[in-house]
Amino acid sequence: MATVGAIQQEAQVGPSYMRVIVTGASRGIGLAIVRRLAERGDQVIAVSRTSVPAGVSDGVREYACDLAAVPDYDALMEDLWAGGPVDALVNNVGISPVYTSAEKVEREDWERILGVNLSAPFFLSQAFARRVIAAGREASVVMMSSIGARVGLQRLAAYTASKAGLSGLTRALALDWARLGIRVNAVEPGYVETDMTAGLSGNEGLHQGIVGRIPMQRFADPREVADAVAYLLSPAASYMTGAAIPVDGGYLAE
């Protein structure tokens, strides 16, 4: 048990903050994660094709990159570590540009979605783990999956497949890297108020149909998903690896 003196000393030193890479960081859930981590004092490396909005700058280093077109992920990770060792990686990048029945999905769209949503997180995580292992450090990886990893999402065959793969990948990496001190977990959001779901929110009938299926009767705020990510990166989750946390308003409970 910690002594009173030790607790007082820890309080004087203050909390220990991390350096965290967040992909898909310029909007939606990714931006909420950047804001949440920066607010608590973490140094965030925001990786995205576009810049984060004005006002999201303190403690944030921006890095412009299209993760679907990276020729060498190890070289990319070396750049991301340029300011010092990185403690955590949040693979938030994801796309869902096609909403159509499976027989109409084009091969180009399928490969693009799987490339961004599944292949890029794998290769980035692999490059990150290599750096962490070489440095003899401990670290944490969080994958942004979806309830689509557990249930079929109509007219979203490629997206559903990519997220099911991402949750499976989370478990596999957790097993491979647990003994090396690298925790790997996932967050599985349900329907969230973002640009990606704007089309659903704009269709009153479709929106009401989805909300009626959610026990809490609403879409999530991106900040609620960011809170789950912040938890998985914190010491409070130090004994968690290979887990997937639904943030879905009870959608999967029915």
Tab-separated table of C-alpha atoms in Angstrom:
chain	number	residue	atom	x	y	z
A	1	MET	CA	0.000	0.000	0.000
A	2	ALA	CA	1.302	3.475	-0.877
A	3	THR	CA	2.344	5.613	2.076
A	4	VAL	CA	0.899	9.063	2.740
A	5	GLY	CA	4.281	10.538	1.858
A	6	ALA	CA	4.358	8.716	-1.463
A	7	ILE	CA	0.859	9.884	-2.306
A	8	GLN	CA	1.765	13.475	-1.447
A	9	GLN	CA	4.918	13.243	-3.541
A	10	GLU	CA	2.921	11.910	-6.495
A	11	ALA	CA	0.429	14.752	-6.119
A	12	GLN	CA	3.259	17.300	-6.168
A	13	VAL	CA	4.789	15.787	-9.287
A	14	GLY	CA	1.419	15.730	-11.009
A	15	PRO	CA	-0.001	13.291	-13.553
A	16	SER	CA	2.102	11.729	-16.276
A	17	TYR	CA	0.969	12.647	-19.771
A	18	MET	CA	1.579	10.808	-23.019
A	19	ARG	CA	2.494	11.399	-26.631
A	20	VAL	CA	-0.300	9.946	-28.759
A	21	ILE	CA	-0.756	9.487	-32.506
A	22	VAL	CA	-4.384	9.905	-33.645
A	23	THR	CA	-5.303	9.148	-37.259
A	24	GLY	CA	-8.316	10.552	-39.085
A	25	ALA	CA	-7.899	13.473	-36.729
A	26	SER	CA	-9.437	16.450	-38.508
A	27	ARG	CA	-13.158	15.840	-37.954
A	28	GLY	CA	-15.815	13.738	-36.278
A	29	ILE	CA	-14.701	11.159	-33.740
A	30	GLY	CA	-11.018	11.730	-34.527
A	31	LEU	CA	-11.250	15.445	-33.790
A	32	ALA	CA	-13.141	14.731	-30.568
A	33	ILE	CA	-10.350	12.364	-29.515
A	34	VAL	CA	-7.689	14.973	-30.294
A	35	ARG	CA	-9.547	17.558	-28.228
A	36	ARG	CA	-10.151	15.163	-25.328
A	37	LEU	CA	-6.515	14.096	-25.097
A	38	ALA	CA	-5.166	17.625	-25.560
A	39	GLU	CA	-7.476	18.902	-22.815
A	40	ARG	CA	-5.954	16.504	-20.310
A	41	GLY	CA	-2.442	17.544	-21.331
A	42	ASP	CA	-1.374	14.810	-23.726
A	43	GLN	CA	0.866	15.718	-26.645
A	44	VAL	CA	-1.123	14.699	-29.708
A	45	ILE	CA	0.199	13.996	-33.188
A	46	ALA	CA	-2.850	14.530	-35.397
A	47	VAL	CA	-2.521	12.572	-38.656
A	48	SER	CA	-4.978	13.480	-41.387
A	49	ARG	CA	-5.270	14.491	-45.021
A	50	THR	CA	-6.682	17.861	-43.929
A	51	SER	CA	-5.864	20.294	-41.125
A	52	VAL	CA	-7.611	20.279	-37.775
A	53	PRO	CA	-9.918	23.276	-37.243
A	54	ALA	CA	-8.593	26.540	-35.875
A	55	GLY	CA	-8.434	26.601	-32.107
A	56	VAL	CA	-7.342	22.966	-31.771
A	57	SER	CA	-3.645	23.668	-31.525
A	58	ASP	CA	-2.350	23.565	-27.951
A	59	GLY	CA	-0.413	20.355	-27.472
A	60	VAL	CA	-1.233	19.229	-31.033
A	61	ARG	CA	1.272	18.557	-33.816
A	62	GLU	CA	-0.321	18.148	-37.230
A	63	TYR	CA	0.991	15.666	-39.790
A	64	ALA	CA	-0.557	15.635	-43.266
A	65	CYS	CA	-0.810	12.142	-44.709
A	66	ASP	CA	-3.100	9.926	-46.777
A	67	LEU	CA	-2.767	6.629	-44.926
A	68	ALA	CA	-4.198	4.682	-47.846
A	69	ALA	CA	-1.239	5.698	-50.018
A	70	VAL	CA	1.767	5.250	-47.720
A	71	PRO	CA	4.672	3.497	-49.502
A	72	ASP	CA	6.643	2.777	-46.310
A	73	TYR	CA	4.902	2.705	-42.930
A	74	ASP	CA	8.171	2.241	-41.042
A	75	ALA	CA	9.496	5.470	-42.567
A	76	LEU	CA	6.241	7.219	-41.690
A	77	MET	CA	6.501	6.034	-38.094
A	78	GLU	CA	10.071	7.312	-37.909
A	79	ASP	CA	8.780	10.765	-38.878
A	80	LEU	CA	6.001	10.572	-36.296
A	81	TRP	CA	8.534	9.707	-33.582
A	82	ALA	CA	10.775	12.632	-34.578
A	83	GLY	CA	9.850	14.664	-31.494
A	84	GLY	CA	10.481	11.791	-29.099
A	85	PRO	CA	9.050	8.363	-28.200
A	86	VAL	CA	5.335	7.831	-28.683
A	87	ASP	CA	3.261	6.107	-26.004
A	88	ALA	CA	0.048	5.312	-27.848
A	89	LEU	CA	-1.572	4.971	-31.254
A	90	VAL	CA	-5.261	5.534	-31.976
A	91	ASN	CA	-6.253	4.060	-35.341
A	92	ASN	CA	-9.349	6.131	-35.928
A	93	VAL	CA	-9.101	6.623	-39.702
A	94	GLY	CA	-12.082	5.178	-41.541
A	95	ILE	CA	-14.333	5.754	-44.541
A	96	SER	CA	-17.776	4.619	-45.654
A	97	PRO	CA	-18.372	6.253	-49.033
A	98	VAL	CA	-20.659	3.564	-50.469
A	99	TYR	CA	-24.228	2.905	-49.332
A	100	THR	CA	-25.640	0.297	-51.663
A	101	SER	CA	-26.729	-3.311	-51.858
A	102	ALA	CA	-23.829	-5.788	-51.924
A	103	GLU	CA	-24.372	-6.934	-55.530
A	104	LYS	CA	-23.787	-3.351	-56.697
A	105	VAL	CA	-20.473	-2.755	-54.869
A	106	GLU	CA	-17.630	-2.065	-57.282
A	107	ARG	CA	-14.299	-3.812	-56.756
A	108	GLU	CA	-12.495	-0.461	-56.640
A	109	ASP	CA	-14.746	0.733	-53.798
A	110	TRP	CA	-14.347	-2.556	-51.905
A	111	GLU	CA	-10.553	-2.412	-52.089
A	112	ARG	CA	-10.447	1.258	-51.139
A	113	ILE	CA	-12.621	0.770	-48.049
A	114	LEU	CA	-10.702	-2.305	-46.878
A	115	GLY	CA	-7.429	-0.495	-47.576
A	116	VAL	CA	-8.266	2.529	-45.428
A	117	ASN	CA	-10.276	0.811	-42.686
A	118	LEU	CA	-8.269	-2.383	-42.188
A	119	SER	CA	-4.944	-2.509	-44.023
A	120	ALA	CA	-3.763	0.966	-43.013
A	121	PRO	CA	-4.441	0.373	-39.272
A	122	PHE	CA	-2.603	-2.955	-39.448
A	123	PHE	CA	0.520	-1.641	-41.147
A	124	LEU	CA	0.606	1.481	-38.983
A	125	SER	CA	0.210	-0.622	-35.823
A	126	GLN	CA	2.939	-2.971	-37.025
A	127	ALA	CA	5.346	-0.085	-37.634
A	128	PHE	CA	4.435	1.418	-34.265
A	129	ALA	CA	5.022	-1.879	-32.435
A	130	ARG	CA	8.413	-2.287	-34.091
A	131	ARG	CA	9.505	1.104	-32.767
A	132	VAL	CA	8.101	0.410	-29.293
A	133	ILE	CA	9.800	-2.997	-29.080
A	134	ALA	CA	13.131	-1.632	-30.310
A	135	ALA	CA	12.960	1.097	-27.667
A	136	GLY	CA	12.115	-1.392	-24.906
A	137	ARG	CA	8.998	0.572	-23.953
A	138	GLU	CA	5.381	-0.199	-23.100
A	139	ALA	CA	2.561	1.232	-25.194
A	140	SER	CA	-1.109	1.118	-26.069
A	141	VAL	CA	-3.006	0.807	-29.356
A	142	VAL	CA	-6.713	1.583	-29.761
A	143	MET	CA	-8.644	0.578	-32.876
A	144	MET	CA	-11.795	2.448	-33.853
A	145	SER	CA	-14.080	-0.393	-34.881
A	146	SER	CA	-17.896	-0.352	-34.999
A	147	ILE	CA	-21.014	-2.207	-33.946
A	148	GLY	CA	-20.744	-3.432	-37.535
A	149	ALA	CA	-18.085	-5.808	-36.226
A	150	ARG	CA	-20.858	-7.680	-34.368
A	151	VAL	CA	-23.984	-7.183	-36.469
A	152	GLY	CA	-24.608	-6.853	-40.177
A	153	LEU	CA	-25.206	-3.325	-41.448
A	154	GLN	CA	-27.490	-3.276	-44.465
A	155	ARG	CA	-26.063	-1.716	-47.657
A	156	LEU	CA	-22.636	-1.449	-45.996
A	157	ALA	CA	-20.996	-4.747	-46.930
A	158	ALA	CA	-17.450	-3.429	-47.347
A	159	TYR	CA	-17.602	-1.224	-44.262
A	160	THR	CA	-19.045	-4.066	-42.159
A	161	ALA	CA	-16.367	-6.478	-43.367
A	162	SER	CA	-13.604	-3.988	-42.622
A	163	LYS	CA	-14.795	-3.358	-39.069
A	164	ALA	CA	-15.299	-7.054	-38.320
A	165	GLY	CA	-11.741	-7.548	-39.525
A	166	LEU	CA	-10.507	-4.700	-37.340
A	167	SER	CA	-12.034	-6.150	-34.172
A	168	GLY	CA	-10.567	-9.546	-35.038
A	169	LEU	CA	-7.202	-7.929	-35.687
A	170	THR	CA	-7.416	-6.260	-32.277
A	171	ARG	CA	-7.621	-9.653	-30.571
A	172	ALA	CA	-4.811	-11.154	-32.643
A	173	LEU	CA	-2.426	-8.255	-32.011
A	174	ALA	CA	-3.282	-8.270	-28.310
A	175	LEU	CA	-2.169	-11.898	-28.105
A	176	ASP	CA	1.012	-11.313	-30.095
A	177	TRP	CA	2.123	-8.251	-28.160
A	178	ALA	CA	0.879	-8.714	-24.570
A	179	ARG	CA	4.187	-10.207	-23.410
A	180	LEU	CA	5.974	-7.276	-25.029
A	181	GLY	CA	4.060	-4.702	-22.990
A	182	ILE	CA	1.818	-3.442	-25.800
A	183	ARG	CA	-1.910	-3.367	-25.044
A	184	VAL	CA	-4.329	-3.468	-27.981
A	185	ASN	CA	-8.025	-2.693	-27.519
A	186	ALA	CA	-10.935	-1.469	-29.617
A	187	VAL	CA	-13.898	0.857	-29.310
A	188	GLU	CA	-17.032	-0.155	-31.206
A	189	PRO	CA	-19.266	2.906	-31.626
A	190	GLY	CA	-22.849	2.702	-32.713
A	191	TYR	CA	-24.461	5.588	-34.574
A	192	VAL	CA	-22.619	8.858	-33.897
A	193	GLU	CA	-23.442	12.412	-34.983
A	194	THR	CA	-20.632	12.994	-37.508
A	195	ASP	CA	-20.197	13.979	-41.147
A	196	MET	CA	-20.241	10.256	-41.986
A	197	THR	CA	-23.778	9.872	-40.647
A	198	ALA	CA	-25.072	13.237	-41.876
A	199	GLY	CA	-26.974	11.543	-44.685
A	200	LEU	CA	-28.818	9.375	-42.178
A	201	SER	CA	-29.643	12.329	-39.945
A	202	GLY	CA	-30.897	14.269	-42.953
A	203	ASN	CA	-33.389	11.547	-43.893
A	204	GLU	CA	-36.141	11.852	-41.297
A	205	GLY	CA	-37.685	8.444	-41.908
A	206	LEU	CA	-34.365	6.595	-41.930
A	207	HIS	CA	-33.096	8.529	-38.919
A	208	GLN	CA	-36.194	7.807	-36.856
A	209	GLY	CA	-36.032	4.151	-37.802
A	210	ILE	CA	-32.474	3.891	-36.489
A	211	VAL	CA	-33.168	5.913	-33.343
A	212	GLY	CA	-36.154	3.675	-32.634
A	213	ARG	CA	-33.771	0.693	-32.604
A	214	ILE	CA	-31.433	2.353	-30.063
A	215	PRO	CA	-32.546	1.894	-26.431
A	216	MET	CA	-31.204	5.327	-25.457
A	217	GLN	CA	-33.195	6.855	-28.360
A	218	ARG	CA	-30.431	9.044	-29.802
A	219	PHE	CA	-27.152	9.072	-31.715
A	220	ALA	CA	-23.945	9.452	-29.691
A	221	ASP	CA	-21.992	12.662	-29.395
A	222	PRO	CA	-18.402	12.146	-30.673
A	223	ARG	CA	-17.119	13.215	-27.256
A	224	GLU	CA	-18.743	10.154	-25.697
A	225	VAL	CA	-16.654	7.922	-27.955
A	226	ALA	CA	-13.546	9.993	-27.211
A	227	ASP	CA	-14.071	9.376	-23.485
A	228	ALA	CA	-13.912	5.609	-24.076
A	229	VAL	CA	-10.651	6.012	-26.004
A	230	ALA	CA	-9.188	8.178	-23.250
A	231	TYR	CA	-10.098	5.488	-20.719
A	232	LEU	CA	-8.403	2.703	-22.703
A	233	LEU	CA	-5.234	4.799	-22.936
A	234	SER	CA	-5.225	5.540	-19.209
A	235	PRO	CA	-3.619	3.621	-16.311
A	236	ALA	CA	-7.161	2.689	-15.248
A	237	ALA	CA	-7.201	0.207	-18.159
A	238	SER	CA	-3.714	-1.181	-17.513
A	239	TYR	CA	-4.970	-4.787	-17.269
A	240	MET	CA	-7.128	-4.611	-20.407
A	241	THR	CA	-5.995	-5.979	-23.745
A	242	GLY	CA	-7.890	-7.661	-26.551
A	243	ALA	CA	-11.110	-6.003	-25.387
A	244	ALA	CA	-13.728	-4.199	-27.472
A	245	ILE	CA	-15.945	-1.623	-25.777
A	246	PRO	CA	-19.304	-0.861	-27.430
A	247	VAL	CA	-20.387	2.779	-27.188
A	248	ASP	CA	-23.778	2.276	-28.741
A	249	GLY	CA	-26.594	3.449	-26.467
A	250	GLY	CA	-27.556	-0.165	-25.839
A	251	TYR	CA	-27.911	-1.145	-29.510
A	252	LEU	CA	-26.119	-4.488	-29.049
A	253	ALA	CA	-27.938	-5.302	-25.811
A	254	GLU	CA	-31.214	-6.165	-27.496
